[in-house]
Amino acid sequence: MNTHTTPNGLSTVFILMAEYQQADIPLDIIAEKYFAHDKDKMQRYARGFKYPFPVFRGGTQKSQWLVNVNDLANWIDQKRSEAQHQQQTLSAA
């Protein structure tokens, strides 16, 4: 479970749930927004499990690819933490 909070005190999971209004978000939306991947590239990455978070199909092999909101939030929080660390390191130099 994600425990990170944004500067306004809201958790990343809460913000993503408010934005997408579902716990399992279609990967095509996430792939385009965060990676600038078109549908073909998204399919290749999903089949090869190359995304930095778990992806899965909602049912059969023909079902759309999904990403769980907690997994996406953890990845976003990790990237934010890495950026903060890098900024602090560079600012201290």
GROMACS .gro file of N, CA and C in nm:
model
  279
    1MET      N    1   0.084  -0.119   0.000
    1MET     CA    2   0.000   0.000   0.000
    1MET      C    3   0.088   0.125   0.000
    2ASN      N    4   0.047   0.223  -0.071
    2ASN     CA    5   0.124   0.346  -0.086
    2ASN      C    6   0.099   0.438   0.032
    3THR      N    7   0.208   0.489   0.092
    3THR     CA    8   0.193   0.577   0.208
    3THR      C    9   0.250   0.715   0.183
    4HIS      N   10   0.305   0.741   0.065
    4HIS     CA   11   0.360   0.872   0.035
    4HIS      C   12   0.249   0.974   0.019
    5THR      N   13   0.279   1.096   0.059
    5THR     CA   14   0.182   1.203   0.040
    5THR      C   15   0.245   1.313  -0.042
    6THR      N   16   0.160   1.387  -0.109
    6THR     CA   17   0.205   1.501  -0.189
    6THR      C   18   0.221   1.621  -0.096
    7PRO      N   19   0.279   1.731  -0.145
    7PRO     CA   20   0.295   1.849  -0.060
    7PRO      C   21   0.163   1.900  -0.001
    8ASN      N   22   0.050   1.873  -0.067
    8ASN     CA   23  -0.078   1.918  -0.013
    8ASN      C   24  -0.139   1.818   0.085
    9GLY      N   25  -0.064   1.711   0.118
    9GLY     CA   26  -0.108   1.616   0.219
    9GLY      C   27  -0.191   1.500   0.167
   10LEU      N   28  -0.216   1.495   0.037
   10LEU     CA   29  -0.295   1.386  -0.021
   10LEU      C   30  -0.202   1.276  -0.072
   11SER      N   31  -0.247   1.152  -0.060
   11SER     CA   32  -0.164   1.042  -0.110
   11SER      C   33  -0.172   1.037  -0.262
   12THR      N   34  -0.069   0.985  -0.322
   12THR     CA   35  -0.065   0.970  -0.466
   12THR      C   36  -0.178   0.877  -0.512
   13VAL      N   37  -0.203   0.771  -0.435
   13VAL     CA   38  -0.312   0.679  -0.469
   13VAL      C   39  -0.445   0.754  -0.472
   14PHE      N   40  -0.468   0.836  -0.372
   14PHE     CA   41  -0.593   0.911  -0.365
   14PHE      C   42  -0.610   1.001  -0.487
   15ILE      N   43  -0.503   1.070  -0.525
   15ILE     CA   44  -0.508   1.159  -0.641
   15ILE      C   45  -0.535   1.081  -0.769
   16LEU      N   46  -0.467   0.967  -0.785
   16LEU     CA   47  -0.490   0.884  -0.904
   16LEU      C   48  -0.631   0.828  -0.906
   17MET      N   49  -0.682   0.786  -0.791
   17MET     CA   50  -0.820   0.736  -0.785
   17MET      C   51  -0.919   0.846  -0.822
   18ALA      N   52  -0.892   0.967  -0.778
   18ALA     CA   53  -0.980   1.079  -0.814
   18ALA      C   54  -0.974   1.106  -0.964
   19GLU      N   55  -0.855   1.096  -1.021
   19GLU     CA   56  -0.838   1.123  -1.163
   19GLU      C   57  -0.902   1.016  -1.251
   20TYR      N   58  -0.876   0.888  -1.219
   20TYR     CA   59  -0.919   0.779  -1.307
   20TYR      C   60  -1.046   0.709  -1.261
   21GLN      N   61  -1.084   0.727  -1.137
   21GLN     CA   62  -1.206   0.671  -1.079
   21GLN      C   63  -1.218   0.520  -1.093
   22GLN      N   64  -1.102   0.454  -1.085
   22GLN     CA   65  -1.099   0.308  -1.089
   22GLN      C   66  -0.967   0.259  -1.033
   23ALA      N   67  -0.968   0.139  -0.976
   23ALA     CA   68  -0.847   0.085  -0.915
   23ALA      C   69  -0.751   0.026  -1.018
   24ASP      N   70  -0.805  -0.024  -1.127
   24ASP     CA   71  -0.723  -0.080  -1.234
   24ASP      C   72  -0.741   0.008  -1.357
   25ILE      N   73  -0.634   0.075  -1.396
   25ILE     CA   74  -0.638   0.177  -1.501
   25ILE      C   75  -0.593   0.116  -1.633
   26PRO      N   76  -0.663   0.145  -1.743
   26PRO     CA   77  -0.618   0.095  -1.873
   26PRO      C   78  -0.476   0.143  -1.903
   27LEU      N   79  -0.392   0.048  -1.941
   27LEU     CA   80  -0.252   0.077  -1.965
   27LEU      C   81  -0.233   0.174  -2.081
   28ASP      N   82  -0.321   0.170  -2.181
   28ASP     CA   83  -0.303   0.261  -2.294
   28ASP      C   84  -0.307   0.407  -2.250
   29ILE      N   85  -0.386   0.440  -2.149
   29ILE     CA   86  -0.393   0.577  -2.097
   29ILE      C   87  -0.261   0.612  -2.027
   30ILE      N   88  -0.213   0.521  -1.943
   30ILE     CA   89  -0.089   0.544  -1.868
   30ILE      C   90   0.030   0.549  -1.961
   31ALA      N   91   0.034   0.458  -2.059
   31ALA     CA   92   0.147   0.452  -2.152
   31ALA      C   93   0.159   0.581  -2.231
   32GLU      N   94   0.047   0.636  -2.273
   32GLU     CA   95   0.051   0.761  -2.349
   32GLU      C   96   0.089   0.879  -2.260
   33LYS      N   97   0.031   0.885  -2.141
   33LYS     CA   98   0.053   1.000  -2.053
   33LYS      C   99   0.196   1.005  -1.996
   34TYR      N  100   0.246   0.893  -1.949
   34TYR     CA  101   0.374   0.893  -1.878
   34TYR      C  102   0.494   0.851  -1.963
   35PHE      N  103   0.468   0.783  -2.076
   35PHE     CA  104   0.579   0.732  -2.157
   35PHE      C  105   0.573   0.777  -2.303
   36ALA      N  106   0.469   0.846  -2.342
   36ALA     CA  107   0.448   0.888  -2.482
   36ALA      C  108   0.452   0.769  -2.578
   37HIS      N  109   0.398   0.655  -2.533
   37HIS     CA  110   0.392   0.535  -2.615
   37HIS      C  111   0.259   0.531  -2.689
   38ASP      N  112   0.266   0.502  -2.819
   38ASP     CA  113   0.143   0.478  -2.893
   38ASP      C  114   0.095   0.336  -2.862
   39LYS      N  115  -0.020   0.299  -2.918
   39LYS     CA  116  -0.079   0.169  -2.885
   39LYS      C  117   0.012   0.052  -2.925
   40ASP      N  118   0.080   0.061  -3.039
   40ASP     CA  119   0.169  -0.047  -3.082
   40ASP      C  120   0.285  -0.066  -2.986
   41LYS      N  121   0.349   0.043  -2.949
   41LYS     CA  122   0.463   0.033  -2.857
   41LYS      C  123   0.416  -0.013  -2.719
   42MET      N  124   0.300   0.033  -2.676
   42MET     CA  125   0.244  -0.010  -2.549
   42MET      C  126   0.222  -0.161  -2.550
   43GLN      N  127   0.169  -0.214  -2.659
   43GLN     CA  128   0.146  -0.359  -2.670
   43GLN      C  129   0.278  -0.437  -2.661
   44ARG      N  130   0.380  -0.390  -2.731
   44ARG     CA  131   0.511  -0.458  -2.727
   44ARG      C  132   0.569  -0.455  -2.586
   45TYR      N  133   0.565  -0.339  -2.522
   45TYR     CA  134   0.619  -0.327  -2.386
   45TYR      C  135   0.539  -0.414  -2.288
   46ALA      N  136   0.409  -0.415  -2.301
   46ALA     CA  137   0.325  -0.493  -2.210
   46ALA      C  138   0.351  -0.642  -2.227
   47ARG      N  139   0.357  -0.689  -2.351
   47ARG     CA  140   0.383  -0.832  -2.375
   47ARG      C  141   0.519  -0.874  -2.321
   48GLY      N  142   0.617  -0.784  -2.327
   48GLY     CA  143   0.751  -0.815  -2.276
   48GLY      C  144   0.770  -0.777  -2.131
   49PHE      N  145   0.664  -0.730  -2.066
   49PHE     CA  146   0.668  -0.686  -1.926
   49PHE      C  147   0.786  -0.590  -1.903
   50LYS      N  148   0.796  -0.490  -1.991
   50LYS     CA  149   0.905  -0.394  -1.987
   50LYS      C  150   0.870  -0.266  -1.911
   51TYR      N  151   0.748  -0.253  -1.864
   51TYR     CA  152   0.712  -0.135  -1.786
   51TYR      C  153   0.770  -0.148  -1.645
   52PRO      N  154   0.795  -0.036  -1.578
   52PRO     CA  155   0.857  -0.042  -1.445
   52PRO      C  156   0.759  -0.076  -1.333
   53PHE      N  157   0.643  -0.126  -1.368
   53PHE     CA  158   0.542  -0.169  -1.271
   53PHE      C  159   0.468  -0.287  -1.334
   54PRO      N  160   0.403  -0.369  -1.253
   54PRO     CA  161   0.331  -0.485  -1.307
   54PRO      C  162   0.213  -0.442  -1.395
   55VAL      N  163   0.195  -0.511  -1.506
   55VAL     CA  164   0.078  -0.492  -1.592
   55VAL      C  165   0.012  -0.627  -1.610
   56PHE      N  166  -0.118  -0.626  -1.634
   56PHE     CA  167  -0.191  -0.752  -1.646
   56PHE      C  168  -0.314  -0.731  -1.734
   57ARG      N  169  -0.365  -0.841  -1.783
   57ARG     CA  170  -0.489  -0.837  -1.862
   57ARG      C  171  -0.607  -0.857  -1.769
   58GLY      N  172  -0.716  -0.791  -1.800
   58GLY     CA  173  -0.833  -0.796  -1.715
   58GLY      C  174  -0.911  -0.926  -1.720
   59GLY      N  175  -0.882  -1.014  -1.811
   59GLY     CA  176  -0.956  -1.140  -1.821
   59GLY      C  177  -0.887  -1.234  -1.916
   60THR      N  178  -0.932  -1.236  -2.040
   60THR     CA  179  -0.875  -1.326  -2.140
   60THR      C  180  -0.755  -1.260  -2.207
   61GLN      N  181  -0.691  -1.334  -2.298
   61GLN     CA  182  -0.578  -1.280  -2.373
   61GLN      C  183  -0.620  -1.165  -2.464
   62LYS      N  184  -0.748  -1.152  -2.489
   62LYS     CA  185  -0.799  -1.044  -2.574
   62LYS      C  186  -0.837  -0.920  -2.491
   63SER      N  187  -0.836  -0.932  -2.359
   63SER     CA  188  -0.873  -0.820  -2.272
   63SER      C  189  -0.765  -0.713  -2.276
   64GLN      N  190  -0.804  -0.591  -2.239
   64GLN     CA  191  -0.707  -0.482  -2.238
   64GLN      C  192  -0.607  -0.499  -2.123
   65TRP      N  193  -0.491  -0.439  -2.143
   65TRP     CA  194  -0.387  -0.438  -2.040
   65TRP      C  195  -0.425  -0.334  -1.935
   66LEU      N  196  -0.395  -0.366  -1.808
   66LEU     CA  197  -0.428  -0.278  -1.696
   66LEU      C  198  -0.307  -0.260  -1.606
   67VAL      N  199  -0.310  -0.153  -1.528
   67VAL     CA  200  -0.210  -0.131  -1.423
   67VAL      C  201  -0.287  -0.093  -1.297
   68ASN      N  202  -0.250  -0.152  -1.186
   68ASN     CA  203  -0.317  -0.123  -1.060
   68ASN      C  204  -0.273   0.014  -1.009
   69VAL      N  205  -0.367   0.087  -0.953
   69VAL     CA  206  -0.341   0.223  -0.907
   69VAL      C  207  -0.230   0.228  -0.801
   70ASN      N  208  -0.222   0.126  -0.715
   70ASN     CA  209  -0.117   0.123  -0.613
   70ASN      C  210   0.021   0.107  -0.675
   71ASP      N  211   0.031   0.022  -0.776
   71ASP     CA  212   0.159   0.002  -0.843
   71ASP      C  213   0.203   0.128  -0.916
   72LEU      N  214   0.109   0.195  -0.983
   72LEU     CA  215   0.142   0.320  -1.051
   72LEU      C  216   0.182   0.427  -0.950
   73ALA      N  217   0.110   0.438  -0.842
   73ALA     CA  218   0.142   0.537  -0.739
   73ALA      C  219   0.280   0.512  -0.679
   74ASN      N  220   0.313   0.386  -0.653
   74ASN     CA  221   0.446   0.354  -0.598
   74ASN      C  222   0.555   0.396  -0.695
   75TRP      N  223   0.535   0.370  -0.825
   75TRP     CA  224   0.634   0.409  -0.925
   75TRP      C  225   0.648   0.562  -0.932
   76ILE      N  226   0.537   0.634  -0.932
   76ILE     CA  227   0.541   0.781  -0.935
   76ILE      C  228   0.614   0.834  -0.812
   77ASP      N  229   0.581   0.779  -0.696
   77ASP     CA  230   0.646   0.823  -0.572
   77ASP      C  231   0.796   0.793  -0.573
   78GLN      N  232   0.833   0.679  -0.628
   78GLN     CA  233   0.975   0.644  -0.638
   78GLN      C  234   1.048   0.743  -0.728
   79LYS      N  235   0.989   0.776  -0.844
   79LYS     CA  236   1.052   0.871  -0.936
   79LYS      C  237   1.062   1.009  -0.871
   80ARG      N  238   0.961   1.049  -0.798
   80ARG     CA  239   0.964   1.179  -0.729
   80ARG      C  240   1.073   1.180  -0.623
   81SER      N  241   1.086   1.072  -0.549
   81SER     CA  242   1.189   1.062  -0.446
   81SER      C  243   1.329   1.069  -0.508
   82GLU      N  244   1.348   0.999  -0.620
   82GLU     CA  245   1.476   1.003  -0.690
   82GLU      C  246   1.509   1.145  -0.738
   83ALA      N  247   1.410   1.214  -0.789
   83ALA     CA  248   1.431   1.351  -0.837
   83ALA      C  249   1.464   1.445  -0.721
   84GLN      N  250   1.396   1.427  -0.608
   84GLN     CA  251   1.426   1.510  -0.491
   84GLN      C  252   1.568   1.486  -0.442
   85HIS      N  253   1.608   1.361  -0.438
   85HIS     CA  254   1.744   1.327  -0.394
   85HIS      C  255   1.848   1.388  -0.488
   86GLN      N  256   1.823   1.377  -0.618
   86GLN     CA  257   1.915   1.433  -0.716
   86GLN      C  258   1.923   1.586  -0.702
   87GLN      N  259   1.810   1.649  -0.681
   87GLN     CA  260   1.810   1.795  -0.664
   87GLN      C  261   1.888   1.835  -0.539
   88GLN      N  262   1.868   1.764  -0.429
   88GLN     CA  263   1.939   1.795  -0.306
   88GLN      C  264   2.089   1.775  -0.323
   89THR      N  265   2.126   1.668  -0.393
   89THR     CA  266   2.267   1.641  -0.417
   89THR      C  267   2.331   1.751  -0.501
   90LEU      N  268   2.263   1.792  -0.605
   90LEU     CA  269   2.316   1.898  -0.691
   90LEU      C  270   2.315   2.034  -0.624
   91SER      N  271   2.216   2.059  -0.541
   91SER     CA  272   2.208   2.187  -0.470
   91SER      C  273   2.317   2.201  -0.364
   92ALA      N  274   2.357   2.087  -0.308
   92ALA     CA  275   2.460   2.088  -0.203
   92ALA      C  276   2.600   2.108  -0.261
   93ALA      N  277   2.614   2.084  -0.391
   93ALA     CA  278   2.747   2.092  -0.453
   93ALA      C  279   2.790   2.236  -0.474
   0.00000   0.00000   0.00000
